[in-house]
Coordinates of C-alpha atoms in Angstrom, one line a residue:
M1 CA 4.0 -2.6 24.6
Y2 CA 3.8 -3.2 20.7
L3 CA 7.2 -1.9 19.2
V4 CA 7.4 -0.7 15.5
G5 CA 10.8 0.0 14.0
T6 CA 10.8 1.8 10.6
H7 CA 12.9 3.6 8.4
I8 CA 9.9 6.0 7.4
P9 CA 10.9 9.6 8.7
V10 CA 9.3 10.9 11.8
Y11 CA 9.1 14.8 10.8
V12 CA 9.8 17.2 13.7
D13 CA 9.0 20.6 14.4
G14 CA 10.2 21.7 18.0
D15 CA 8.2 19.4 20.3
R16 CA 5.7 18.4 17.7
R17 CA 5.9 15.2 15.6
F18 CA 4.4 14.5 12.3
V19 CA 4.3 11.3 10.0
D20 CA 3.3 10.9 6.4
D21 CA -0.7 10.7 6.0
S22 CA -0.8 7.1 4.8
W23 CA 1.7 6.0 7.6
Y24 CA -0.5 7.9 10.3
A25 CA -3.4 5.9 9.0
D26 CA -1.6 2.8 9.8
L27 CA -0.4 4.0 13.3
V28 CA -4.3 4.6 14.0
L29 CA -5.0 1.2 12.9
K30 CA -2.5 -0.4 15.1
K31 CA -3.9 1.7 18.1
Q32 CA -7.2 0.5 17.4
F33 CA -6.6 -3.2 16.8
L34 CA -3.2 -4.1 18.5
A35 CA -3.1 -1.8 21.5
P36 CA -6.1 -3.5 23.4
V37 CA -4.3 -6.7 23.0
F38 CA -0.7 -6.0 23.4
G39 CA -0.4 -2.8 25.0
E40 CA 0.5 0.9 24.2
I41 CA 1.9 1.6 20.5
H42 CA 5.5 2.9 20.2
M43 CA 7.1 3.7 17.0
I44 CA 10.8 4.6 16.3
G45 CA 11.9 6.2 13.0
P46 CA 14.8 8.4 11.7
R47 CA 14.4 12.0 12.0
L48 CA 13.6 14.8 9.6
Q49 CA 12.7 18.4 10.2
A50 CA 9.0 19.1 9.0
A51 CA 10.2 22.0 6.8
D52 CA 11.9 19.3 4.6
A53 CA 8.8 17.3 4.0
G54 CA 8.7 18.5 0.3
D55 CA 5.4 17.4 -1.2
A56 CA 4.6 14.6 1.4
I57 CA 1.3 15.1 3.3
L58 CA 1.9 15.2 6.8
Q59 CA -0.3 14.3 10.0
E60 CA 0.6 15.6 13.3
V61 CA 0.7 12.8 15.9
D62 CA -0.6 14.1 19.1
D63 CA -2.5 11.3 20.6
P64 CA -1.5 10.3 23.9
E65 CA -1.8 6.7 23.0
L66 CA 0.4 6.7 20.1
H67 CA 4.1 7.3 21.1
V68 CA 6.5 8.3 18.2
H69 CA 10.0 8.6 18.8
A70 CA 12.1 10.7 16.5
S71 CA 15.5 9.2 16.5
E72 CA 18.5 11.3 16.5
V73 CA 19.5 9.4 13.3
S74 CA 18.7 11.4 10.1
A75 CA 16.6 9.8 7.7
R76 CA 19.1 11.2 5.2
T77 CA 22.2 9.5 6.9
R78 CA 24.6 8.5 4.1
L79 CA 26.3 5.3 4.0
R80 CA 29.7 6.4 4.9
H81 CA 28.2 7.8 8.2
W82 CA 26.1 4.8 9.1
R83 CA 28.3 3.2 11.7
P84 CA 27.8 5.9 14.2
A85 CA 24.4 6.4 13.1
A86 CA 23.8 2.3 13.7
R87 CA 25.3 2.7 17.4
Q88 CA 22.8 5.8 18.1
W89 CA 20.0 3.7 16.8
A90 CA 21.0 0.7 18.8
R91 CA 21.1 3.0 22.1
E92 CA 17.6 4.3 21.5
L93 CA 16.2 1.0 20.7
E94 CA 17.6 -0.7 24.0
P95 CA 15.2 0.5 26.3
L96 CA 12.3 0.4 23.9
I97 CA 13.2 -3.2 23.2
A98 CA 13.4 -4.1 27.0
R99 CA 9.8 -2.9 27.5
A100 CA 8.2 -4.4 24.3
T101 CA 5.9 -7.4 24.4
V102 CA 6.1 -7.5 20.6
V103 CA 8.8 -6.0 18.1
H104 CA 7.5 -5.2 14.6
A105 CA 9.6 -4.4 11.5
S106 CA 10.4 -5.3 8.0
V107 CA 13.6 -5.5 6.1
D108 CA 15.1 -2.1 4.5
D109 CA 18.3 -0.9 2.9
P110 CA 20.8 -3.3 3.7
F111 CA 23.5 -0.8 3.8
R112 CA 21.5 1.3 6.2
P113 CA 19.5 -1.5 8.0
M114 CA 17.3 0.5 10.5
Q115 CA 14.4 -2.1 10.6
L116 CA 16.6 -5.0 10.3
A117 CA 18.5 -3.7 13.3
T118 CA 15.3 -3.5 15.2
L119 CA 14.4 -7.1 14.2
R120 CA 18.0 -8.2 15.5
A121 CA 17.7 -6.4 18.6
G122 CA 14.3 -8.3 19.1
W123 CA 15.9 -11.7 18.5
A124 CA 18.8 -10.9 20.7
A125 CA 16.4 -10.1 23.6
R126 CA 14.2 -13.1 22.9
K127 CA 11.1 -11.1 22.1
P128 CA 8.2 -12.2 19.7
T129 CA 8.9 -10.5 16.3
V130 CA 6.4 -9.7 13.5
V131 CA 8.1 -9.6 10.3
I132 CA 6.3 -7.7 7.7
G133 CA 7.2 -8.5 4.0
F134 CA 8.0 -6.2 1.1
D135 CA 5.2 -4.3 -0.5
M136 CA 6.3 -5.9 -3.7
D137 CA 8.7 -8.6 -4.7
V138 CA 12.3 -7.1 -5.0
W139 CA 13.4 -9.3 -7.9
D140 CA 10.2 -8.7 -10.0
V141 CA 10.6 -4.9 -10.0
L142 CA 14.3 -4.8 -10.4
P143 CA 14.4 -4.8 -14.4
D144 CA 12.2 -1.7 -14.4
K145 CA 14.4 0.2 -11.7
L146 CA 17.4 -0.6 -13.8
K147 CA 16.2 0.8 -17.0
T148 CA 17.3 4.4 -16.3
M149 CA 20.1 3.8 -14.0
S150 CA 24.1 4.3 -14.9
V151 CA 26.0 1.1 -14.8
P152 CA 27.5 1.9 -11.3
G153 CA 24.1 2.7 -10.2
K154 CA 23.0 -0.6 -11.6
A155 CA 25.7 -2.5 -9.8
L156 CA 24.7 -0.7 -6.5
H157 CA 21.0 -1.5 -6.8
V158 CA 21.6 -5.0 -7.7
A159 CA 23.7 -5.4 -4.7
R160 CA 21.2 -3.6 -2.4
T161 CA 18.5 -6.0 -3.9
S162 CA 20.4 -9.1 -3.2
G163 CA 21.1 -7.9 0.3
M164 CA 17.3 -7.1 1.0
D165 CA 16.4 -10.5 -0.3
A166 CA 19.0 -12.4 1.7
W167 CA 18.3 -10.7 4.9
M168 CA 14.5 -11.2 4.1
R169 CA 15.1 -14.8 3.9
V170 CA 16.8 -14.7 7.5
A171 CA 14.0 -12.7 8.9
V172 CA 11.1 -15.0 7.7
R173 CA 12.9 -18.0 9.1
R174 CA 13.7 -16.2 12.5
G175 CA 10.6 -14.3 12.9
S176 CA 7.8 -15.6 15.2
V177 CA 5.3 -14.7 12.4
A178 CA 6.0 -13.6 8.9
M179 CA 3.1 -11.5 7.5
L180 CA 3.7 -11.5 3.6
K181 CA 1.5 -9.9 1.0
E182 CA -0.7 -12.1 -0.9
G183 CA 0.8 -12.6 -4.3
L184 CA 4.5 -12.6 -5.4
V185 CA 6.1 -11.8 -2.2
Y186 CA 4.2 -14.5 -0.3
D187 CA 4.9 -17.0 -3.2
R188 CA 8.7 -16.2 -2.8
Y189 CA 9.2 -16.6 0.9
H190 CA 6.4 -18.6 2.5
R191 CA 8.4 -22.1 1.8
I192 CA 11.0 -21.0 3.9
A193 CA 9.3 -18.9 6.6
K194 CA 8.9 -20.3 10.2
N195 CA 5.3 -19.1 10.6
P196 CA 4.2 -17.6 7.1
K197 CA 0.8 -15.7 7.0
A198 CA -0.6 -14.2 3.6
F199 CA -2.5 -11.3 4.0
C200 CA -4.0 -8.4 1.9
H201 CA -3.1 -4.7 3.0
S202 CA -6.5 -3.2 2.7
M203 CA -7.4 0.1 4.5
H204 CA -11.3 0.3 4.4
S205 CA -13.5 0.1 7.6
E206 CA -16.9 -1.7 7.4
R207 CA -18.3 1.7 7.8
Y208 CA -16.9 2.8 4.3
L209 CA -18.7 0.0 2.4
V210 CA -21.3 1.3 -0.2
P211 CA -24.7 1.0 1.3
D212 CA -27.1 -1.3 -0.2
A213 CA -29.3 1.3 -1.6
T214 CA -26.9 3.5 -3.1
F215 CA -25.3 0.6 -4.9
E216 CA -28.5 -0.7 -6.2
A217 CA -29.5 2.7 -7.3
R218 CA -26.3 3.0 -9.3
V219 CA -26.5 -0.5 -10.9
A220 CA -30.1 0.1 -11.9
S221 CA -29.0 3.3 -13.5
L222 CA -26.0 1.6 -15.4
V223 CA -28.2 -0.8 -17.3
T224 CA -30.1 2.2 -18.9
G225 CA -27.3 3.1 -21.0
R226 CA -26.3 6.4 -19.2
P227 CA -22.7 7.6 -19.7
L228 CA -20.0 5.5 -17.9
R229 CA -17.8 6.9 -15.2
F230 CA -14.5 5.5 -14.6
G231 CA -11.9 6.7 -12.1
Y232 CA -8.5 6.5 -10.5
F233 CA -7.2 7.7 -7.2
G234 CA -3.7 8.1 -6.0
R235 CA -0.2 9.5 -7.1
M236 CA 0.1 10.8 -10.6
I237 CA 3.3 9.3 -11.5
E238 CA 4.6 7.6 -14.7
R239 CA 4.6 4.1 -13.8
K240 CA 0.7 4.1 -13.0
G241 CA 0.1 4.2 -16.6
L242 CA -2.5 7.1 -16.5
A243 CA -1.3 8.4 -20.0
D244 CA -2.4 4.9 -21.3
A245 CA -5.7 5.1 -19.5
I246 CA -6.5 8.5 -21.0
R247 CA -5.6 7.0 -24.5
V248 CA -7.9 4.2 -23.7
L249 CA -10.7 6.5 -22.8
A250 CA -10.0 8.6 -26.1
A251 CA -10.1 5.5 -28.2
A252 CA -13.1 4.1 -26.7
R253 CA -15.0 7.5 -26.9
A254 CA -14.0 7.6 -30.8
Q255 CA -15.8 4.2 -31.1
G256 CA -19.0 5.5 -29.5
V257 CA -18.5 5.0 -25.8
D258 CA -20.1 8.0 -23.9
A259 CA -17.6 7.8 -21.0
S260 CA -15.7 10.0 -18.5
Y261 CA -12.6 9.7 -16.3
E262 CA -11.8 11.2 -13.0
L263 CA -8.2 11.2 -11.6
I264 CA -8.5 11.9 -7.9
G265 CA -5.2 12.9 -6.3
W266 CA -2.0 14.5 -7.1
G267 CA 1.6 14.1 -8.4
P268 CA 4.3 15.4 -10.8
Q269 CA 2.5 14.1 -14.0
Q270 CA -0.5 16.0 -13.6
E271 CA 0.1 18.9 -16.0
E272 CA 1.4 16.3 -18.5
L273 CA -1.9 14.3 -18.0
E274 CA -3.9 17.5 -18.7
A275 CA -2.0 18.3 -21.6
L276 CA -2.4 14.8 -23.1
A277 CA -6.3 15.0 -22.6
R278 CA -6.4 18.1 -24.5
S279 CA -4.4 16.8 -27.4
L280 CA -6.6 13.9 -27.6
G281 CA -9.6 16.1 -27.6
V282 CA -11.1 14.5 -24.3
A283 CA -10.2 17.4 -22.1
E284 CA -14.0 17.9 -21.1
H285 CA -14.2 14.3 -20.2
V286 CA -11.3 13.9 -18.0
S287 CA -11.3 15.7 -14.6
F288 CA -8.7 16.4 -11.8
P289 CA -10.9 17.0 -8.6
G290 CA -7.6 17.1 -6.5
S291 CA -6.8 15.2 -3.4
F292 CA -9.3 13.8 -0.6
P293 CA -8.2 13.0 2.8
Y294 CA -8.6 9.3 3.3
G295 CA -12.1 8.8 4.8
E296 CA -15.8 9.4 4.0
A297 CA -15.4 12.1 1.7
L298 CA -13.0 10.0 -0.6
H299 CA -15.5 7.1 -0.4
E300 CA -18.4 9.2 -1.1
R301 CA -16.6 10.2 -4.3
L302 CA -15.9 6.8 -5.4
R303 CA -19.4 5.8 -5.1
Q304 CA -20.2 8.0 -8.0
L305 CA -18.2 6.0 -10.2
D306 CA -18.8 2.8 -12.2
G307 CA -15.5 1.2 -12.3
L308 CA -11.7 1.5 -11.6
L309 CA -9.7 2.2 -14.7
F310 CA -6.0 1.4 -13.7
T311 CA -3.4 0.8 -16.2
P312 CA 0.0 0.4 -14.4
T313 CA 3.2 -0.2 -16.7
E314 CA 4.9 -2.2 -14.1
E315 CA 4.1 -4.2 -11.0
D316 CA 2.4 -2.5 -8.3
T317 CA 0.3 -3.3 -5.2
P318 CA -2.0 -0.4 -4.4
R319 CA -4.5 -0.3 -1.5
M320 CA -6.7 1.8 -4.1
V321 CA -8.1 -1.7 -5.4
Y322 CA -9.7 -2.7 -2.2
D323 CA -11.1 0.9 -1.7
A324 CA -12.6 0.6 -5.1
Y325 CA -14.2 -2.7 -3.9
A326 CA -15.6 -1.1 -0.9
A327 CA -17.4 1.4 -3.4
G328 CA -18.6 -1.8 -5.7
L329 CA -16.3 -0.9 -8.5
P330 CA -14.7 -3.6 -10.5
I331 CA -11.2 -3.3 -12.0
L332 CA -10.4 -2.5 -15.5
G333 CA -6.6 -2.6 -15.8
T334 CA -3.5 -3.9 -17.3
D335 CA -2.3 -7.6 -16.8
I336 CA 0.4 -7.1 -13.8
F337 CA 0.6 -9.9 -11.4
F338 CA -1.0 -8.1 -8.5
L339 CA -4.3 -7.3 -10.7
R340 CA -4.3 -10.7 -12.2
R341 CA -4.3 -12.4 -8.8
R342 CA -7.1 -10.2 -7.7
V343 CA -9.2 -10.7 -10.7
E344 CA -8.6 -14.5 -10.1
R345 CA -9.4 -14.4 -6.4
D346 CA -12.2 -11.9 -6.4
D347 CA -13.8 -12.5 -9.9
A348 CA -14.3 -8.5 -10.1
G349 CA -12.7 -7.3 -13.1
E350 CA -11.0 -7.8 -16.2
L351 CA -7.6 -7.1 -17.7
F352 CA -5.7 -6.4 -21.0
G353 CA -2.1 -6.2 -21.9
I354 CA 0.3 -3.5 -20.7
G355 CA 0.3 -0.6 -22.9
D356 CA -2.3 -2.1 -25.2
V357 CA -4.5 0.9 -25.9
E358 CA -6.8 -1.0 -28.3
A359 CA -7.4 -4.0 -26.2
G360 CA -8.4 -1.4 -23.4
A361 CA -10.7 0.5 -25.7
R362 CA -12.1 -3.0 -26.9
L363 CA -13.0 -3.9 -23.2
L364 CA -14.7 -0.5 -22.7
V365 CA -16.8 -0.7 -25.9
D366 CA -17.7 -4.5 -24.8
L367 CA -18.9 -3.3 -21.4
D368 CA -20.6 -0.3 -22.8
G369 CA -22.6 -2.9 -25.1
N370 CA -23.2 -5.4 -22.4
R371 CA -24.4 -3.2 -19.3
E372 CA -25.7 -6.5 -17.5
R373 CA -22.2 -8.1 -17.6
F374 CA -20.8 -4.8 -16.1
A375 CA -23.3 -4.7 -13.3
E376 CA -22.6 -8.3 -12.4
M377 CA -18.9 -7.3 -12.2
A378 CA -19.9 -4.6 -9.8
R379 CA -21.8 -7.0 -7.8
Q380 CA -18.7 -9.1 -7.3
A381 CA -16.7 -6.2 -6.4
K382 CA -19.1 -5.4 -3.8
V383 CA -18.7 -8.8 -2.4
A384 CA -15.0 -8.4 -2.5
G385 CA -15.2 -5.2 -0.5
H386 CA -17.1 -6.8 2.3
H387 CA -14.4 -9.8 2.3
H388 CA -11.4 -7.3 2.5
T389 CA -12.5 -5.1 5.2
I390 CA -9.7 -3.8 7.8
E391 CA -11.8 -5.6 10.2
T392 CA -11.2 -9.0 8.5
W393 CA -7.7 -8.5 8.0
Y394 CA -6.5 -6.8 11.1
G395 CA -8.6 -9.4 13.2
R396 CA -6.5 -12.1 11.5
R397 CA -3.2 -10.3 12.1
V398 CA -4.0 -9.7 15.9
A399 CA -4.9 -13.4 16.0
W400 CA -1.6 -14.5 14.4
T401 CA 0.3 -12.2 16.7
R402 CA -1.4 -13.5 19.9
E403 CA -0.7 -17.1 18.8
A404 CA 3.1 -16.0 18.2
V405 CA 3.2 -14.2 21.7
E406 CA 1.7 -17.3 23.5
A407 CA 4.1 -19.7 21.7
H408 CA 6.9 -17.7 23.2
G409 CA 5.3 -18.4 26.7
L410 CA 4.1 -14.9 27.0
R411 CA 0.6 -13.5 27.6
A412 CA -0.9 -10.5 25.7
A413 CA -2.0 -7.5 27.7

């Protein structure tokens, strides 16, 4: 049995269980790749009512091969109520840990440490543990998070960050294998980890790779001088820098570049972005087609674009980049560490300074005038898409976990 402990809510409606759409995709991948080797997948998370999901996109988990346990601990448990909640979490973990071959978790809020408690229970039971590193380096993102906080809020957040970092250092030293996102997280923790592995958190399967004929037809048309089509897909929130991207498009169009921008997804900033496009006179060239469930329909939409225009204002590690690669789309974006590392490793994009609209517009102008260069970047993106498939990365994760299990003197299923 492969046990996943998480702080991510399990939403309940009577006997029905739901999880966030992106988390559901992760569970399906665990079933596909891990269950054949380590046994059935069990996941335990804190409980919320489905009616309280807000704007989260939920997927019902009704697959008999995915066992989702909604803890009696509420996902909204306050710090002052954590002690009894921790005892409840421990009681619910006990029978799951006893049956588990592998215990999988990360480190979360040190004041309400559900994932950490899962790891500690695994260590106490002498089970092989898979430690998953943070999505982003907690110290790197701290300054941006503090900007809008009150003084007490800042003090609490610094304490929380310090605790998360301290416990991650313990976890990677004790974990049977530490899977750390390639980039800042790996750079920070791999030297102290017992068994560090760098991985990329891609989502696209080989079946989503752009067909050769489709790609070659698009590139052939690209060099004829037709209008350029840029895109973004994901949440529309301020730190994604989408306002800057629209300004880049407007500035490039003012310099003669015939280009459009498609923002696929949803989010609280959409109305503001629509208004910005109107104010800049580019509303007819900026479209908002809505959200697409992850799958063939989304990838088919991406194949109609020429490049990913992504201008975040702070560090981010979106899976979107790998999905863009799957469609053969190069990255045109701002110089955050994650994108810089991807451009260095994959040679499939170009960057400019955060908030530097003029530099972004110059890049679009340059690419418009040198379509062969743009086409070569697209070819490199297509190569990167093949390199970063989920089959590649989950294959490595399975092998690393199997090695850790066997080092414990155990055998996989």
